[in-house]
Coordinates of C-alpha atoms and ligand atoms in Angstrom, one line a residue:
M16 CA -11.6 17.3 -70.9
S17 CA -11.8 21.0 -70.2
L18 CA -13.1 22.1 -66.8
S19 CA -15.9 24.2 -68.3
N20 CA -17.3 21.3 -70.2
A21 CA -18.6 20.0 -67.0
L22 CA -21.0 22.8 -66.4
S23 CA -22.9 22.2 -69.6
T24 CA -24.1 18.6 -68.7
T25 CA -27.1 18.1 -66.4
T26 CA -27.1 15.3 -64.0
A27 CA -30.1 13.8 -65.8
A28 CA -28.2 13.6 -69.0
L29 CA -25.6 11.4 -67.3
N30 CA -28.2 8.6 -66.7
L31 CA -26.7 7.6 -63.4
P32 CA -29.0 4.6 -62.8
S33 CA -27.5 2.9 -65.9
R34 CA -23.9 3.1 -64.5
T35 CA -23.0 -0.4 -63.5
I36 CA -19.5 0.0 -62.3
A37 CA -18.5 2.3 -59.4
Y38 CA -14.7 3.0 -59.2
F39 CA -13.4 4.2 -55.8
S40 CA -9.9 5.7 -55.4
M41 CA -8.4 7.9 -52.8
E42 CA -6.6 9.9 -55.5
I43 CA -7.4 10.5 -59.1
A44 CA -5.4 12.7 -61.5
L45 CA -8.2 14.5 -63.3
A46 CA -6.4 17.4 -65.1
P47 CA -2.9 18.9 -64.7
A48 CA -4.3 21.9 -62.9
V49 CA -6.4 19.9 -60.4
P50 CA -4.1 18.7 -57.5
T51 CA -6.1 15.7 -56.4
Y52 CA -3.3 13.1 -56.9
S53 CA 0.2 12.3 -55.6
G54 CA 1.7 9.9 -58.1
G55 CA 1.3 6.6 -59.9
L56 CA -1.9 5.4 -58.2
G57 CA -3.8 8.6 -59.0
M58 CA -2.4 8.7 -62.5
L59 CA -3.6 5.1 -63.1
A60 CA -7.0 6.0 -61.7
G61 CA -7.3 9.0 -64.0
D62 CA -6.0 7.1 -67.1
T63 CA -8.5 4.3 -66.3
L64 CA -11.4 6.8 -66.3
R65 CA -10.1 8.6 -69.4
S66 CA -10.1 5.2 -71.2
A67 CA -13.6 4.4 -69.8
A68 CA -14.8 7.7 -71.3
D69 CA -13.1 7.1 -74.7
T70 CA -14.5 3.5 -74.9
C71 CA -18.0 4.5 -73.6
R72 CA -18.0 2.4 -70.4
P73 CA -20.9 2.6 -68.0
M74 CA -18.8 3.8 -65.0
V75 CA -19.0 6.4 -62.3
A76 CA -16.2 7.3 -59.9
I77 CA -15.7 8.4 -56.3
S78 CA -12.8 10.2 -54.7
L79 CA -12.1 13.1 -52.2
V80 CA -11.8 16.7 -53.2
H81 CA -8.4 17.4 -51.5
R82 CA -8.9 21.1 -51.3
R83 CA -5.2 21.7 -50.4
G84 CA -3.9 19.1 -52.8
Y85 CA -0.8 16.9 -52.2
F86 CA 2.1 19.5 -52.3
R87 CA 4.3 21.5 -54.5
Q88 CA 7.9 20.6 -54.1
C89 CA 10.6 23.3 -53.7
L90 CA 14.3 22.3 -53.8
D91 CA 17.1 24.7 -52.7
D92 CA 20.7 24.7 -54.0
V93 CA 21.6 21.5 -52.1
G94 CA 18.4 19.7 -52.9
Q95 CA 16.7 20.3 -49.5
Q96 CA 13.0 19.8 -50.1
T97 CA 10.3 22.0 -48.7
E98 CA 6.6 21.8 -49.4
A99 CA 3.8 24.2 -50.2
D100 CA 0.1 23.6 -50.3
V101 CA -1.7 23.6 -53.6
P102 CA -5.1 25.1 -52.8
W103 CA -7.9 24.9 -55.3
S104 CA -11.6 25.8 -55.3
P105 CA -13.9 23.2 -56.8
E106 CA -16.8 25.6 -56.5
A107 CA -15.1 27.9 -59.0
T108 CA -15.3 25.4 -61.8
L109 CA -17.4 22.3 -61.0
P110 CA -21.1 21.7 -60.5
S111 CA -22.3 20.4 -57.2
A112 CA -23.9 17.0 -57.0
N113 CA -27.0 18.6 -55.3
E114 CA -27.1 16.0 -52.5
I115 CA -25.8 16.3 -49.0
I116 CA -25.6 13.1 -47.1
T117 CA -25.1 12.5 -43.4
L118 CA -22.8 9.9 -41.9
T119 CA -22.0 9.1 -38.3
V120 CA -18.2 9.3 -37.9
Q121 CA -16.3 9.7 -34.6
G122 CA -19.7 9.3 -32.9
R123 CA -21.1 12.6 -34.3
P124 CA -22.9 13.5 -37.5
L125 CA -20.8 14.4 -40.5
L126 CA -22.3 16.1 -43.5
V127 CA -20.7 15.2 -46.9
R128 CA -21.4 16.8 -50.3
A129 CA -19.7 16.3 -53.6
W130 CA -18.4 18.2 -56.6
R131 CA -18.8 16.6 -60.0
F132 CA -15.8 16.4 -62.4
D133 CA -16.8 15.1 -65.9
V134 CA -14.2 13.1 -67.7
V135 CA -15.2 13.5 -71.3
G136 CA -14.2 10.9 -73.9
V137 CA -13.2 11.4 -77.5
T138 CA -16.7 10.8 -78.7
G139 CA -18.4 12.8 -75.9
H140 CA -19.2 10.0 -73.5
I141 CA -18.9 11.2 -69.9
I142 CA -17.6 9.5 -66.8
P143 CA -18.8 11.5 -63.8
V144 CA -16.3 11.7 -60.9
F145 CA -17.8 12.7 -57.5
L146 CA -15.3 14.4 -55.3
L147 CA -16.5 14.2 -51.7
D148 CA -16.1 17.3 -49.5
T149 CA -16.7 17.8 -45.8
D150 CA -16.1 21.5 -45.7
I151 CA -19.7 22.4 -44.9
E152 CA -21.2 24.8 -42.4
G153 CA -22.7 22.7 -39.6
N154 CA -19.8 20.3 -39.5
D155 CA -17.5 20.3 -36.5
E156 CA -14.6 22.7 -37.3
W157 CA -12.0 19.8 -37.3
D158 CA -14.2 17.7 -39.6
R159 CA -14.4 20.5 -42.1
H160 CA -10.7 19.9 -42.9
L161 CA -11.0 16.1 -43.4
T162 CA -11.0 16.4 -47.2
D163 CA -8.1 19.0 -47.3
H164 CA -4.9 17.1 -47.5
L165 CA -4.1 14.0 -49.6
Y166 CA -2.0 11.7 -47.5
G167 CA -1.6 14.4 -44.9
G168 CA -2.1 14.3 -41.1
D169 CA -1.7 11.3 -38.8
T170 CA -3.3 7.8 -38.9
Y171 CA -6.4 9.1 -37.1
Y172 CA -7.0 11.7 -39.8
R173 CA -6.3 9.1 -42.5
L174 CA -8.8 6.7 -41.0
C175 CA -11.5 9.4 -41.0
Q176 CA -10.7 10.2 -44.6
E177 CA -11.0 6.5 -45.6
T178 CA -14.3 6.4 -43.8
V179 CA -15.6 9.3 -45.8
L180 CA -14.4 7.7 -49.0
G181 CA -15.9 4.3 -48.4
L182 CA -19.1 5.0 -46.5
G183 CA -19.6 8.5 -48.0
G184 CA -19.2 7.2 -51.5
V185 CA -21.7 4.4 -51.1
A186 CA -24.3 6.8 -49.5
L187 CA -23.8 9.4 -52.1
L188 CA -24.2 7.0 -55.0
H189 CA -27.4 5.7 -53.4
A190 CA -28.7 9.2 -52.9
L191 CA -28.1 10.0 -56.6
G192 CA -30.0 6.9 -57.7
C193 CA -27.0 4.9 -58.8
K194 CA -27.3 1.1 -58.4
P195 CA -23.9 -0.3 -59.5
H196 CA -23.5 -4.0 -59.9
V197 CA -19.7 -3.8 -59.3
Y198 CA -17.8 -1.7 -56.8
H199 CA -14.1 -1.5 -57.6
M200 CA -11.7 -0.7 -54.7
N201 CA -8.6 0.9 -56.3
E202 CA -6.3 0.1 -53.4
G203 CA -7.3 -0.7 -49.9
H204 CA -8.1 2.9 -49.0
A205 CA -11.6 2.4 -50.2
A206 CA -12.2 -0.9 -48.4
L207 CA -14.9 0.5 -46.0
L208 CA -17.3 0.8 -48.9
S209 CA -17.9 -2.9 -48.0
I210 CA -19.4 -1.8 -44.7
G211 CA -21.5 0.8 -46.4
L212 CA -22.8 -1.9 -48.7
L213 CA -23.4 -4.3 -45.8
E214 CA -25.5 -1.6 -44.0
E215 CA -27.5 -1.0 -47.2
H216 CA -28.0 -4.8 -47.6
L217 CA -29.3 -5.1 -44.1
A218 CA -31.8 -2.4 -44.8
G219 CA -32.1 -1.0 -41.3
N220 CA -31.3 -4.1 -39.4
S221 CA -28.3 -3.8 -37.1
L222 CA -24.8 -4.9 -38.2
R223 CA -24.8 -7.1 -35.1
D224 CA -27.3 -9.4 -36.8
A225 CA -25.3 -9.8 -40.0
Q226 CA -24.6 -13.4 -41.1
E227 CA -22.0 -14.9 -43.4
I228 CA -24.7 -14.9 -46.2
D229 CA -25.0 -11.1 -45.9
L230 CA -21.3 -10.8 -46.2
E231 CA -21.5 -13.0 -49.3
A232 CA -24.1 -10.7 -50.8
V233 CA -21.6 -7.8 -50.5
R234 CA -18.7 -9.9 -51.8
R235 CA -20.6 -10.6 -55.0
Q236 CA -20.4 -6.9 -55.8
C237 CA -16.8 -6.1 -54.9
V238 CA -13.5 -6.2 -56.8
F239 CA -10.2 -5.2 -55.2
T240 CA -6.9 -4.2 -56.9
T241 CA -3.9 -4.2 -54.6
H242 CA -1.0 -1.9 -55.8
T243 CA 2.2 -2.6 -53.9
P244 CA 4.1 -5.2 -52.0
V245 CA 5.7 -2.5 -49.8
P246 CA 4.4 -2.8 -46.3
A247 CA 3.9 1.0 -45.8
G248 CA 1.5 0.9 -48.7
H249 CA -1.0 -1.1 -46.7
D250 CA -2.8 1.1 -44.2
Q251 CA -3.5 -0.3 -40.7
F252 CA -5.0 1.3 -37.6
G253 CA -5.2 0.5 -33.9
L254 CA -8.4 -1.0 -32.6
D255 CA -8.9 2.0 -30.3
Q256 CA -9.0 4.3 -33.4
M257 CA -11.3 1.8 -35.2
Y258 CA -13.8 1.9 -32.4
Q259 CA -13.5 5.7 -32.0
V260 CA -14.0 6.6 -35.7
L261 CA -16.4 3.9 -36.9
G262 CA -18.4 3.3 -33.7
H263 CA -19.2 0.2 -31.8
D264 CA -21.4 -1.6 -34.4
R265 CA -19.2 -1.3 -37.4
A266 CA -16.0 -2.0 -35.5
T267 CA -17.6 -5.1 -33.9
A268 CA -18.7 -6.3 -37.3
L269 CA -15.2 -6.0 -38.7
E270 CA -13.9 -8.1 -35.8
H271 CA -16.7 -10.6 -36.1
F272 CA -16.1 -11.2 -39.8
G273 CA -12.4 -11.8 -39.3
C274 CA -11.1 -8.6 -40.9
L275 CA -8.4 -7.9 -38.4
H276 CA -4.8 -8.8 -39.1
N277 CA -2.2 -9.1 -36.4
G278 CA -4.7 -7.5 -34.0
L279 CA -5.0 -4.4 -36.2
M280 CA -7.5 -3.0 -38.5
N281 CA -5.9 -3.6 -41.9
M282 CA -7.5 -2.1 -45.0
T283 CA -6.0 -4.7 -47.3
Y284 CA -7.5 -7.5 -45.3
I285 CA -10.9 -5.9 -45.2
A286 CA -10.7 -5.5 -49.0
L287 CA -9.6 -9.1 -49.4
R288 CA -12.3 -10.4 -47.2
F289 CA -15.1 -8.5 -48.9
S290 CA -14.1 -9.0 -52.6
R291 CA -15.0 -11.8 -55.0
Y292 CA -12.1 -10.9 -57.3
V293 CA -8.7 -9.7 -56.3
N294 CA -5.8 -8.7 -58.6
G295 CA -2.3 -7.4 -58.7
V296 CA -1.2 -4.8 -61.3
A297 CA 1.3 -6.9 -63.4
M298 CA 1.8 -10.6 -63.9
Q299 CA 4.7 -10.8 -61.5
H300 CA 3.0 -8.5 -58.9
G301 CA 0.0 -10.9 -58.9
K302 CA 2.3 -13.8 -58.0
V303 CA 4.1 -11.8 -55.3
S304 CA 0.7 -10.8 -53.8
Q305 CA -0.5 -14.4 -54.0
L306 CA 2.5 -15.3 -51.7
M307 CA 1.6 -12.4 -49.4
F308 CA -2.1 -13.5 -49.2
P309 CA -2.0 -17.3 -49.6
N310 CA -5.6 -17.7 -48.3
Y311 CA -7.1 -15.6 -51.1
K312 CA -7.0 -16.2 -54.9
V313 CA -5.0 -13.3 -56.4
H314 CA -5.2 -12.7 -60.2
S315 CA -3.2 -10.3 -62.4
I316 CA -4.2 -7.5 -64.7
T317 CA -1.2 -5.5 -66.0
N318 CA -1.5 -1.7 -65.8
G319 CA -1.5 0.6 -68.7
V320 CA -1.6 4.3 -69.5
H321 CA -4.1 6.5 -71.4
A322 CA -2.3 6.8 -74.7
A323 CA -3.8 10.1 -75.9
T324 CA -2.9 11.7 -72.6
W325 CA 0.8 10.8 -72.8
V326 CA 1.7 10.8 -76.5
S327 CA 3.5 14.0 -77.5
P328 CA 1.7 16.6 -79.7
A329 CA 4.0 15.7 -82.6
F330 CA 3.2 12.0 -82.4
Q331 CA -0.5 12.8 -82.0
E332 CA -0.3 14.7 -85.3
L333 CA 1.5 11.9 -87.0
L334 CA -1.0 9.3 -85.7
D335 CA -4.0 11.4 -86.6
A336 CA -2.7 11.6 -90.2
E337 CA -1.7 7.9 -90.5
I338 CA -3.9 5.8 -88.3
T339 CA -7.7 6.4 -88.0
N340 CA -9.4 5.5 -84.7
W341 CA -6.2 5.1 -82.7
R342 CA -7.8 7.2 -79.9
T343 CA -10.8 4.8 -79.5
D344 CA -8.9 1.6 -80.3
N345 CA -5.3 1.5 -79.1
Q346 CA -4.7 -1.9 -80.8
Y347 CA -4.0 0.2 -83.9
F348 CA -0.7 1.3 -82.4
R349 CA 0.6 -2.0 -83.8
S350 CA 0.3 -0.5 -87.3
V351 CA 3.0 2.1 -86.7
Y352 CA 5.1 -0.6 -88.5
G353 CA 3.5 1.0 -91.6
I354 CA 5.1 4.4 -90.8
E355 CA 8.7 5.2 -91.9
P356 CA 11.0 4.9 -88.9
A357 CA 12.6 8.3 -89.9
Q358 CA 9.2 10.0 -89.4
I359 CA 9.0 8.5 -85.9
A360 CA 12.6 9.7 -85.1
A361 CA 11.6 13.2 -86.3
C362 CA 8.6 13.3 -84.0
H363 CA 10.7 12.2 -81.0
L364 CA 13.3 14.8 -81.8
K365 CA 10.6 17.5 -81.5
G366 CA 9.6 16.2 -78.1
K367 CA 13.3 16.3 -77.0
Q368 CA 13.7 19.9 -78.3
H369 CA 10.5 21.0 -76.6
L370 CA 11.7 19.4 -73.3
F371 CA 15.0 21.3 -73.5
E372 CA 13.3 24.6 -74.3
V373 CA 11.1 24.3 -71.3
L374 CA 14.0 23.3 -69.1
A375 CA 16.1 26.3 -70.3
K376 CA 13.3 28.6 -69.4
R377 CA 12.6 27.0 -66.0
T378 CA 16.2 26.4 -64.8
G379 CA 18.5 28.4 -67.0
H380 CA 20.4 25.2 -67.9
H381 CA 21.0 24.3 -71.5
F382 CA 20.9 20.8 -72.7
N383 CA 22.1 19.5 -76.1
P384 CA 19.5 17.7 -78.3
S385 CA 22.1 15.7 -80.1
V386 CA 23.5 14.2 -76.9
L387 CA 22.2 10.9 -75.4
T388 CA 19.8 11.7 -72.6
L389 CA 18.6 9.5 -69.8
G390 CA 15.5 10.1 -67.7
F391 CA 14.9 8.9 -64.1
A392 CA 11.7 10.4 -62.5
R393 CA 9.7 8.7 -59.8
R394 CA 8.5 9.1 -56.3
V395 CA 11.5 9.0 -54.0
A396 CA 11.5 5.8 -52.0
T397 CA 14.5 3.7 -50.8
Y398 CA 13.6 0.7 -52.9
K399 CA 13.6 2.7 -56.1
R400 CA 17.4 3.3 -55.7
A401 CA 17.7 6.6 -57.5
S402 CA 21.5 6.6 -57.0
L403 CA 22.3 3.2 -58.5
L404 CA 23.0 5.0 -61.8
L405 CA 25.7 7.1 -59.9
E406 CA 27.2 4.1 -58.0
D407 CA 30.5 4.2 -59.8
A408 CA 31.2 7.9 -60.6
T409 CA 34.6 7.3 -62.3
R410 CA 33.1 4.7 -64.7
L411 CA 30.1 6.9 -65.5
V412 CA 32.4 9.9 -66.4
A413 CA 34.6 7.6 -68.5
I414 CA 31.6 6.4 -70.4
A415 CA 30.3 9.9 -71.0
E416 CA 33.6 11.0 -72.3
K417 CA 34.0 8.0 -74.6
I418 CA 30.5 8.2 -76.2
G419 CA 30.5 11.9 -76.9
G420 CA 28.6 13.1 -73.9
L421 CA 25.8 12.1 -71.6
Q422 CA 22.9 14.0 -70.0
I423 CA 20.9 12.6 -67.1
L424 CA 17.6 14.2 -65.9
Y425 CA 16.2 13.4 -62.5
A426 CA 12.9 14.3 -60.8
G427 CA 10.8 13.1 -57.9
K428 CA 9.1 14.1 -54.7
A429 CA 9.7 12.6 -51.3
H430 CA 6.6 12.4 -48.9
P431 CA 6.8 15.4 -46.5
A432 CA 7.3 13.1 -43.5
D433 CA 10.0 10.9 -45.3
N434 CA 13.3 12.4 -44.1
A435 CA 15.3 9.5 -45.5
G436 CA 13.8 10.1 -48.9
K437 CA 14.6 13.8 -48.7
G438 CA 18.2 12.7 -47.9
L439 CA 18.3 10.7 -51.2
I440 CA 17.4 13.9 -53.2
R441 CA 20.3 15.7 -51.5
D442 CA 22.6 12.8 -52.4
V443 CA 21.8 13.2 -56.1
F444 CA 22.4 16.9 -55.9
A445 CA 25.8 16.3 -54.2
A446 CA 26.8 13.8 -56.9
A447 CA 25.7 16.1 -59.7
A448 CA 27.7 19.0 -58.2
H449 CA 30.7 16.7 -58.0
L450 CA 30.4 15.0 -61.4
N451 CA 29.1 17.7 -63.8
S452 CA 31.7 18.3 -66.5
S453 CA 31.8 19.1 -70.2
A454 CA 30.9 15.4 -71.0
L455 CA 28.5 14.6 -68.2
K456 CA 25.5 16.8 -67.2
I457 CA 23.3 15.7 -64.4
H458 CA 20.3 17.8 -63.3
Y459 CA 17.5 17.2 -60.7
L460 CA 14.3 18.9 -61.7
E461 CA 11.9 20.4 -59.2
N462 CA 8.3 19.4 -58.6
Y463 CA 7.7 16.2 -60.6
D464 CA 4.1 16.3 -61.6
W465 CA 1.8 15.4 -64.5
E466 CA 3.2 18.1 -66.8
L467 CA 6.9 17.4 -66.1
G468 CA 6.2 13.7 -66.3
A469 CA 4.8 14.2 -69.8
L470 CA 7.7 16.4 -70.9
L471 CA 10.3 13.9 -69.7
T472 CA 8.7 10.7 -71.0
Q473 CA 8.3 12.5 -74.4
G474 CA 11.7 14.0 -74.5
V475 CA 14.5 11.8 -73.1
D476 CA 16.1 9.0 -75.2
V477 CA 16.2 6.2 -72.6
W478 CA 14.0 5.8 -69.5
V479 CA 15.9 4.3 -66.5
N480 CA 14.3 2.3 -63.7
T481 CA 16.3 0.6 -60.9
P482 CA 14.0 -0.7 -58.2
R483 CA 15.0 -3.4 -55.8
R484 CA 13.0 -6.5 -56.8
P485 CA 10.2 -7.4 -56.3
Y486 CA 8.9 -4.1 -55.0
E487 CA 8.0 -2.4 -58.2
A488 CA 4.4 -3.6 -58.5
S489 CA 4.1 -2.4 -62.1
G490 CA 5.4 1.1 -62.9
T491 CA 3.7 3.1 -65.6
S492 CA 6.1 5.9 -66.5
G493 CA 8.1 3.5 -68.7
M494 CA 4.9 2.8 -70.6
K495 CA 4.4 6.5 -71.3
A496 CA 8.0 6.6 -72.6
A497 CA 7.4 3.5 -74.8
L498 CA 4.3 5.2 -76.4
N499 CA 6.7 8.0 -77.4
G500 CA 9.3 5.7 -78.9
V501 CA 11.5 5.8 -75.8
P502 CA 13.1 2.4 -74.8
S503 CA 13.7 1.5 -71.1
L504 CA 16.8 0.4 -69.3
S505 CA 15.4 -1.3 -66.3
V506 CA 15.6 -4.0 -63.7
L507 CA 13.3 -6.9 -64.6
D508 CA 10.5 -6.1 -62.2
G509 CA 6.9 -5.0 -62.6
W510 CA 5.7 -4.4 -66.1
W511 CA 9.2 -4.6 -67.6
I512 CA 9.3 -8.4 -67.3
E513 CA 6.5 -8.3 -69.8
G514 CA 7.7 -5.4 -71.9
C515 CA 11.4 -6.1 -72.3
A516 CA 12.6 -7.6 -75.5
E517 CA 16.4 -7.1 -75.3
N518 CA 17.8 -4.8 -77.9
V519 CA 14.3 -4.4 -79.4
T520 CA 12.2 -2.5 -76.9
G521 CA 15.1 -1.7 -74.5
W522 CA 17.5 -3.4 -72.1
A523 CA 17.4 -5.4 -68.9
I524 CA 19.6 -4.7 -65.9
D525 CA 20.3 -8.2 -64.8
D526 CA 19.8 -9.5 -61.4
A527 CA 23.0 -9.7 -59.3
E528 CA 24.1 -10.5 -55.8
T529 CA 25.2 -7.0 -55.0
E530 CA 24.2 -3.5 -56.0
T531 CA 27.7 -2.9 -57.4
A532 CA 27.3 -5.9 -59.8
E533 CA 23.9 -4.5 -60.9
A534 CA 25.4 -1.1 -61.5
T535 CA 28.2 -2.8 -63.5
C536 CA 25.6 -4.4 -65.7
L537 CA 23.9 -1.0 -66.2
Y538 CA 27.1 0.6 -67.2
D539 CA 28.0 -2.3 -69.6
K540 CA 24.6 -2.0 -71.3
L541 CA 25.0 1.8 -71.6
E542 CA 28.5 1.6 -73.0
K543 CA 28.3 -1.5 -75.2
H544 CA 24.7 -1.6 -76.4
I545 CA 22.9 1.7 -75.9
A546 CA 25.5 4.2 -77.0
P547 CA 26.5 2.3 -80.1
M548 CA 22.9 2.0 -81.2
Y549 CA 22.3 5.7 -80.4
A550 CA 25.2 6.5 -82.7
N551 CA 23.4 4.7 -85.5
P552 CA 20.3 6.8 -86.3
A553 CA 18.6 4.2 -88.5
A554 CA 18.9 1.4 -85.9
W555 CA 17.7 3.8 -83.2
A556 CA 14.7 4.9 -85.2
R557 CA 13.8 1.2 -85.8
M558 CA 14.0 0.6 -82.0
Q559 CA 11.7 3.6 -81.4
Q560 CA 9.2 2.1 -83.8
H561 CA 9.3 -1.3 -82.0
C562 CA 8.7 0.5 -78.7
I563 CA 5.4 2.0 -79.9
A564 CA 4.3 -1.0 -82.0
I565 CA 5.0 -3.7 -79.5
N566 CA 4.6 -2.0 -76.1
G567 CA 2.4 1.0 -76.9
S568 CA -0.2 -1.3 -78.4
F569 CA -0.4 -3.3 -75.2
F570 CA 0.5 -1.2 -72.2
N571 CA -2.4 1.1 -72.4
T572 CA -5.5 1.5 -70.3
H573 CA -7.9 0.8 -73.2
R574 CA -6.6 -2.8 -73.1
M575 CA -6.3 -2.9 -69.3
L576 CA -9.9 -1.8 -68.8
A577 CA -11.1 -4.3 -71.4
Q578 CA -9.4 -7.0 -69.2
Y579 CA -11.1 -5.7 -66.1
F580 CA -14.5 -6.0 -67.8
R581 CA -13.7 -9.5 -69.1
N582 CA -12.0 -11.0 -66.0
A583 CA -13.1 -8.9 -63.0
Y584 CA -16.4 -7.0 -63.6
F585 CA -18.3 -9.4 -65.8
P586 CA -16.3 -12.7 -66.0
F587 CA -17.2 -15.1 -68.8
T588 CA -17.1 -18.2 -66.7
T589 CA -18.7 -19.2 -63.4
T590 CA -16.0 -21.6 -62.3
D591 CA -13.6 -19.2 -60.8
N592 CA -15.5 -16.1 -59.8
A593 CA -19.2 -16.3 -59.5
T594 CA -19.9 -18.2 -56.3
S595 CA -16.8 -19.1 -54.3
P596 CA -13.9 -16.9 -55.4
S597 CA -11.0 -16.0 -53.2
S598 CA -12.7 -17.5 -50.2
P599 CA -10.6 -17.4 -47.2
V600 CA -9.5 -21.0 -46.6
N601 CA -8.3 -20.5 -43.0
E602 CA -8.0 -17.1 -41.5
P603 CA -4.9 -16.9 -39.3
A604 CA -1.3 -16.5 -40.2
V605 CA -2.1 -14.8 -43.5
G606 CA 0.3 -12.5 -45.2
A607 CA 3.2 -12.7 -42.7
L608 CA 5.3 -11.6 -45.7
L609 CA 3.7 -8.1 -45.5
N610 CA 6.1 -7.3 -42.6
E611 CA 9.1 -9.0 -44.2
P612 CA 11.2 -7.0 -46.7
A613 CA 13.0 -10.1 -48.0
L614 CA 10.3 -11.2 -50.3
A615 CA 12.5 -12.5 -53.1
Ligands
PLP729 C1 3.3 8.2 -64.5 C2 3.6 8.9 -63.3 C3 3.9 8.3 -62.1 C4 4.0 6.8 -62.0 O1 5.1 6.3 -62.7 P1 6.1 5.1 -62.0 O2 6.7 4.5 -63.2 O3 5.2 4.2 -61.3 O4 7.0 5.8 -61.2 C5 4.2 9.0 -61.0 N1 4.1 10.4 -61.0 C6 3.8 11.0 -62.1 C7 3.8 12.5 -62.1 C8 3.5 10.4 -63.3 O5 3.2 11.0 -64.4

């Protein structure tokens, strides 16, 4: 998937008219050096397309170019976060799509072009990703910066971006001769593609004349994946902004078709209204989303990760030698039961040593590869509770001393506008400064990104996750860890409900009334189960093997994408999906839970 590959393929060779699935996502992690993603959502999108390339799927994808990226995180001595832009130049490496389309946004013309990033699969199949760009001469100066900052600016800027993504994406695909059967909205950001499709369907007639039957024609083409039960993850905009950005006809159509929610333009409700198939990203998340949106049928397809992207170099070498075709068919991961556990343990140790070498170079801190090492890296958000692990400092130090040492590695970015989140990072720094001793070593690493995520999930011994239930929709970093023989110690939320076999693939932090009780469970597991097993190399190696064989063979995007094809894109049966799926039963009072934190 090198950047230069892209230049060698002509658009004709891509056979765009044969691409039946169009995948829309506000962020897509395309390569470590391309800053077009912020975290889990973008990683999932990228992994999905990498699996689509490896398994020769007829897909095409749309996103924005994000010329100034998300941000690079800098942390000072006390953990105060500052941010820096990550500018990149698509024109330096990527071919242009050779089409410029014109939209009407904010009541004026907006020119949109695209850069093509080719995701190349293991057998050479290509998934073209079109990165929309408004930085064109002739556009209003402010509009030229619309595709600069991922999740930057205010709500007005965001609505303009989402308009470019949805309407621009549909228009560009049309201009390129694509005629997809299925439009997949990866999160609500892309929901305005439905208005683009409706306009195309009406073929020049005004949106004012659209009937329910026209909406039905659009719904037959749309699939929507919702990604979080956290309210802040569901974009909504005031009606004044809706009219200003979209113009009178489109805004009226959204009102007319009952797409508003609590008097606001809500991207999730637009997506729900216009989709024939809706799903959450783990079995439990589907159920939680069903409670949030009782008037729509919500299915579940559990997330995965792209195995070849996340498996360490040492494991890749072992798999290439022992298991043919694992890159195109991840079900073969089950057959690591035919590999000696000691070989698996040896591969993991290489990942751990490599992680510590990189950390020594980057930070000057030295970690000991024979000491039990926990990893906790994720976007900083209150519900993720980064400090649960540090709740009882005295007990943690006592455990570290008793078991012969403990190392804990943290990483994670807070959104630039999230001052509470930034405070959580400083809290971990303060705790580390206070607790670090000869037995316990805690370190917070700067700038959690693709590369650091890979190093950590390949190198630590146990992956820790402590979200407040039921806010972790899925989580995917624990899946990356599992593929590298790393068990999880986690709250039973998201994917871990499906992935946890106690003492086999990891450990559950049991539900409790208070955080203190949950922390106590965490410490008990660490002291009485995890440390003793770690002290027994044969037992630990066997566990590493279980993680890969049981969870690696399932929690991958090859399997996930196959489930999207079977259940969402081209369902086998007509009973549930073809004609009257997820029809709104009665519109009002839907999803009141969205505004209520106390879901459980
Ligand atoms: C995998 C990954 C994520 C998502 O992992 P979660 O378990 O959902 O936190 C976020 N950021 C980076 C850099 C990743 O590699």
